[in-house]
């Protein structure tokens, strides 16, 4: 993937443009005196890449520029992104003009009409560079919300402002802002590829399968609770049946299923209970009614479950359609109006020829709306069916509860009034208990299948959990950080950093660079000297981007560094110095040349897949350095803003 900056364009209030062109896959150096506008370039590009907050420095740039724009080279296509200056005293602005084509000519000022916003731009760029659905979930002990890595999180690794590039405490762009350090820790494992691309999909599947397992276990538990002691209870009922003469022998069978078959045989016998007293006749009738209501409850419950499954499927379908529609609407790429078929869906310009592909896209989008409306129309009918079934179920539950209470009252009354010696009454009671038991163990007939289903579900869940095992993610991340550390160590030696005789590594938890000496780890802030802090930033950023490119990770292939040589020019004289090499010591001259040689070497090693933009005070009289200059040095009135604009 190629995602690099082709051009920076500024428009003044009269519509004039100032263009700054960059070379793809190369080191691009802008050198000049302090105050020429170099440091504003990072804020301009960050603003154009979807940041709503307007951080352009106060002064001549804000007074003269009305639109800020960048032209991006992304694979074989170009993107032109432009944003206006916020109105009035506003400090943020989210309207965006977006144009996409294989080749783009800088638009005229009057054509800059916003057609999307920062949210739409960020979503579009996230998809464009291949950021797959992802979600970092904190441990249960943490209260922060899960974070999904987006394009805006990839920008932490693209910019090094003057206040950061040699900072002993900070490594990344915006790291000093609230919550940003945790966002970096949560999103970087995804950008490094330590997390599976399909992890979110697997996690969703895992949640569904766990819900299914929970229902199966609940079903088994209910069956076990209802059936009671199983074998012992069935044997007890057989003994009772034998005592009242319903069977002659119990037999030698010990299995539950054998006992159930015998009890079913007893239940199906023709028993004369016409002469049983009224209460016992009522008892037998109540048990029969109870059995009928239980069967009805099961039928209605099955229908409700089927309807809810259909409703869930409709929700999933509707949500997906709504999400797709929202994404298209959010960036206003397609016009839903039928009479505008001859307009481009992206830039809304008139087309001389009616494009078949455009017609197809409009027809598909219209079909999408139609299907969504159809689903919405069916939803009330399905909800009404579920409500009706649930009402019927509640009604039957109430009737069943009444029957159970009547049975309980009759049994308690008979037990309190007399010892039941009547033979037929005893028979009816035994048959009633047998019927109740057999109704309760209907699920037990399926117990073996239910247990198999539970075992299969547990195995499926275990396989899914293995795929997203946190230990595996941790292992992948440690391996990746070791590879990055090896590269950092090699470049630390090239730059001759103070502790380069020891291995260097990146500590993600503490967001710092560490040199592992024989005595103890040495974090960046304890290394001392701006040259070492600068070196730590450079070797880490280069190592990260080399890894991103090698593993084809979804991170733009450029970095922008502001004033890396500030550590060699004394702060008290910085504004008066011209940035000439003869203004610093011989030792510092060698260090500065070594730094730029490393940047150029890495770009050449990446074979046009990596771009570095440097804004600096220094101007080295060196062939490779001079060949990397974007323009003549910004001195003697030459600056980001032309003199005639002021």
PDB file of C-alpha atoms in Angstrom, residues 31-142:
ATOM      1  CA  UNK A  31      15.016  24.299   5.527  1.00  0.00           C
ATOM      2  CA  UNK A  32      14.877  27.912   6.598  1.00  0.00           C
ATOM      3  CA  UNK A  33      15.009  30.458   9.347  1.00  0.00           C
ATOM      4  CA  UNK A  34      12.755  30.402  12.367  1.00  0.00           C
ATOM      5  CA  UNK A  35       9.358  32.023  11.811  1.00  0.00           C
ATOM      6  CA  UNK A  36       9.045  31.058   8.124  1.00  0.00           C
ATOM      7  CA  UNK A  37       6.065  28.758   8.755  1.00  0.00           C
ATOM      8  CA  UNK A  38       7.807  25.375   8.795  1.00  0.00           C
ATOM      9  CA  UNK A  39       6.273  24.224  12.085  1.00  0.00           C
ATOM     10  CA  UNK A  40       2.737  24.933  10.843  1.00  0.00           C
ATOM     11  CA  UNK A  41       2.996  22.199   8.206  1.00  0.00           C
ATOM     12  CA  UNK A  42       2.319  19.382  10.692  1.00  0.00           C
ATOM     13  CA  UNK A  43      -0.785  21.152  12.040  1.00  0.00           C
ATOM     14  CA  UNK A  44      -2.052  21.839   8.500  1.00  0.00           C
ATOM     15  CA  UNK A  45      -1.689  18.213   7.374  1.00  0.00           C
ATOM     16  CA  UNK A  46      -3.180  16.878  10.624  1.00  0.00           C
ATOM     17  CA  UNK A  47      -6.141  19.260  10.188  1.00  0.00           C
ATOM     18  CA  UNK A  48      -6.674  18.124   6.585  1.00  0.00           C
ATOM     19  CA  UNK A  49      -6.520  14.453   7.632  1.00  0.00           C
ATOM     20  CA  UNK A  50      -9.708  14.709   9.658  1.00  0.00           C
ATOM     21  CA  UNK A  51      -8.851  16.537  12.874  1.00  0.00           C
ATOM     22  CA  UNK A  52     -11.562  19.068  13.669  1.00  0.00           C
ATOM     23  CA  UNK A  53      -9.554  21.131  16.163  1.00  0.00           C
ATOM     24  CA  UNK A  54      -7.844  24.061  14.451  1.00  0.00           C
ATOM     25  CA  UNK A  55      -4.311  24.377  15.842  1.00  0.00           C
ATOM     26  CA  UNK A  56      -2.721  26.520  13.119  1.00  0.00           C
ATOM     27  CA  UNK A  57      -0.537  29.101  14.922  1.00  0.00           C
ATOM     28  CA  UNK A  58      -1.925  32.628  15.279  1.00  0.00           C
ATOM     29  CA  UNK A  59      -0.323  35.124  12.942  1.00  0.00           C
ATOM     30  CA  UNK A  60       0.146  35.610   9.228  1.00  0.00           C
ATOM     31  CA  UNK A  61      -1.017  32.114   8.244  1.00  0.00           C
ATOM     32  CA  UNK A  62      -4.401  32.427   9.964  1.00  0.00           C
ATOM     33  CA  UNK A  63      -4.854  35.987   8.646  1.00  0.00           C
ATOM     34  CA  UNK A  64      -4.187  35.160   5.003  1.00  0.00           C
ATOM     35  CA  UNK A  65      -5.266  31.540   4.358  1.00  0.00           C
ATOM     36  CA  UNK A  66      -8.936  30.685   3.777  1.00  0.00           C
ATOM     37  CA  UNK A  67      -8.616  27.008   2.732  1.00  0.00           C
ATOM     38  CA  UNK A  68      -6.019  24.360   3.605  1.00  0.00           C
ATOM     39  CA  UNK A  69      -5.591  21.327   1.344  1.00  0.00           C
ATOM     40  CA  UNK A  70      -3.430  18.277   0.700  1.00  0.00           C
ATOM     41  CA  UNK A  71      -3.153  15.951  -2.257  1.00  0.00           C
ATOM     42  CA  UNK A  72      -2.511  12.310  -1.339  1.00  0.00           C
ATOM     43  CA  UNK A  73      -1.106   9.495  -3.437  1.00  0.00           C
ATOM     44  CA  UNK A  74      -2.880   6.290  -2.344  1.00  0.00           C
ATOM     45  CA  UNK A  75      -1.847   3.292  -4.447  1.00  0.00           C
ATOM     46  CA  UNK A  76      -2.866   4.216  -8.008  1.00  0.00           C
ATOM     47  CA  UNK A  77      -5.381   6.864  -6.980  1.00  0.00           C
ATOM     48  CA  UNK A  78      -5.243  10.417  -5.739  1.00  0.00           C
ATOM     49  CA  UNK A  79      -7.260  12.133  -3.016  1.00  0.00           C
ATOM     50  CA  UNK A  80      -7.677  15.850  -2.690  1.00  0.00           C
ATOM     51  CA  UNK A  81      -8.776  16.902   0.798  1.00  0.00           C
ATOM     52  CA  UNK A  82      -9.517  20.534   1.625  1.00  0.00           C
ATOM     53  CA  UNK A  83     -10.886  22.251   4.735  1.00  0.00           C
ATOM     54  CA  UNK A  84     -11.807  25.891   5.275  1.00  0.00           C
ATOM     55  CA  UNK A  85     -10.657  28.095   8.112  1.00  0.00           C
ATOM     56  CA  UNK A  86     -13.182  28.006  10.993  1.00  0.00           C
ATOM     57  CA  UNK A  87     -15.668  30.855  10.913  1.00  0.00           C
ATOM     58  CA  UNK A  88     -15.341  33.721  13.358  1.00  0.00           C
ATOM     59  CA  UNK A  89     -13.525  32.833  16.553  1.00  0.00           C
ATOM     60  CA  UNK A  90     -14.335  29.134  16.379  1.00  0.00           C
ATOM     61  CA  UNK A  91     -11.472  26.826  17.282  1.00  0.00           C
ATOM     62  CA  UNK A  92     -12.782  23.803  15.377  1.00  0.00           C
ATOM     63  CA  UNK A  93     -14.383  23.011  12.038  1.00  0.00           C
ATOM     64  CA  UNK A  94     -15.401  19.654  10.548  1.00  0.00           C
ATOM     65  CA  UNK A  95     -16.576  20.392   6.980  1.00  0.00           C
ATOM     66  CA  UNK A  96     -14.468  18.730   4.265  1.00  0.00           C
ATOM     67  CA  UNK A  97     -14.162  18.900   0.495  1.00  0.00           C
ATOM     68  CA  UNK A  98     -13.131  15.467  -0.823  1.00  0.00           C
ATOM     69  CA  UNK A  99     -12.230  14.536  -4.397  1.00  0.00           C
ATOM     70  CA  UNK A 100     -11.081  11.109  -5.588  1.00  0.00           C
ATOM     71  CA  UNK A 101      -9.631  10.252  -9.010  1.00  0.00           C
ATOM     72  CA  UNK A 102      -6.673   8.624 -10.722  1.00  0.00           C
ATOM     73  CA  UNK A 103      -5.309  12.085 -11.518  1.00  0.00           C
ATOM     74  CA  UNK A 104      -6.416  15.320  -9.862  1.00  0.00           C
ATOM     75  CA  UNK A 105      -5.812  18.885 -10.940  1.00  0.00           C
ATOM     76  CA  UNK A 106      -5.853  21.369  -8.082  1.00  0.00           C
ATOM     77  CA  UNK A 107      -9.468  22.622  -7.898  1.00  0.00           C
ATOM     78  CA  UNK A 108     -10.352  26.271  -8.354  1.00  0.00           C
ATOM     79  CA  UNK A 109     -11.239  28.222  -5.256  1.00  0.00           C
ATOM     80  CA  UNK A 110     -14.895  28.585  -6.269  1.00  0.00           C
ATOM     81  CA  UNK A 111     -15.236  24.780  -6.613  1.00  0.00           C
ATOM     82  CA  UNK A 112     -14.344  24.136  -2.979  1.00  0.00           C
ATOM     83  CA  UNK A 113     -17.794  23.244  -1.658  1.00  0.00           C
ATOM     84  CA  UNK A 114     -17.802  20.858   1.353  1.00  0.00           C
ATOM     85  CA  UNK A 115     -19.264  17.446   0.471  1.00  0.00           C
ATOM     86  CA  UNK A 116     -18.499  15.485   3.654  1.00  0.00           C
ATOM     87  CA  UNK A 117     -17.218  15.963   7.210  1.00  0.00           C
ATOM     88  CA  UNK A 118     -14.382  14.782   9.450  1.00  0.00           C
ATOM     89  CA  UNK A 119     -16.280  11.716  10.684  1.00  0.00           C
ATOM     90  CA  UNK A 120     -17.069  10.646   7.131  1.00  0.00           C
ATOM     91  CA  UNK A 121     -13.475  11.305   6.062  1.00  0.00           C
ATOM     92  CA  UNK A 122     -12.038   9.274   8.934  1.00  0.00           C
ATOM     93  CA  UNK A 123     -14.384   6.368   8.204  1.00  0.00           C
ATOM     94  CA  UNK A 124     -13.523   6.497   4.505  1.00  0.00           C
ATOM     95  CA  UNK A 125      -9.758   6.633   5.116  1.00  0.00           C
ATOM     96  CA  UNK A 126     -10.035   3.778   7.650  1.00  0.00           C
ATOM     97  CA  UNK A 127     -11.614   1.549   4.998  1.00  0.00           C
ATOM     98  CA  UNK A 128      -9.322   2.819   2.260  1.00  0.00           C
ATOM     99  CA  UNK A 129      -6.105   1.824   4.028  1.00  0.00           C
ATOM    100  CA  UNK A 130      -7.571  -1.527   5.091  1.00  0.00           C
ATOM    101  CA  UNK A 131      -8.335  -1.132   8.787  1.00  0.00           C
ATOM    102  CA  UNK A 132     -10.514  -4.157   9.516  1.00  0.00           C
ATOM    103  CA  UNK A 133     -13.202  -4.212  12.241  1.00  0.00           C
ATOM    104  CA  UNK A 134     -11.391  -4.505  15.571  1.00  0.00           C
ATOM    105  CA  UNK A 135     -11.952  -3.886  19.262  1.00  0.00           C
ATOM    106  CA  UNK A 136      -9.527  -3.755  22.158  1.00  0.00           C
ATOM    107  CA  UNK A 137     -11.318  -4.844  25.324  1.00  0.00           C
ATOM    108  CA  UNK A 138      -9.697  -3.876  28.637  1.00  0.00           C
ATOM    109  CA  UNK A 139      -9.438  -6.406  31.453  1.00  0.00           C
ATOM    110  CA  UNK A 140     -12.417  -6.744  33.762  1.00  0.00           C
ATOM    111  CA  UNK A 141     -10.606  -4.754  36.475  1.00  0.00           C
ATOM    112  CA  UNK A 142     -10.489  -1.676  34.208  1.00  0.00           C
TER     113      UNK A 142
END
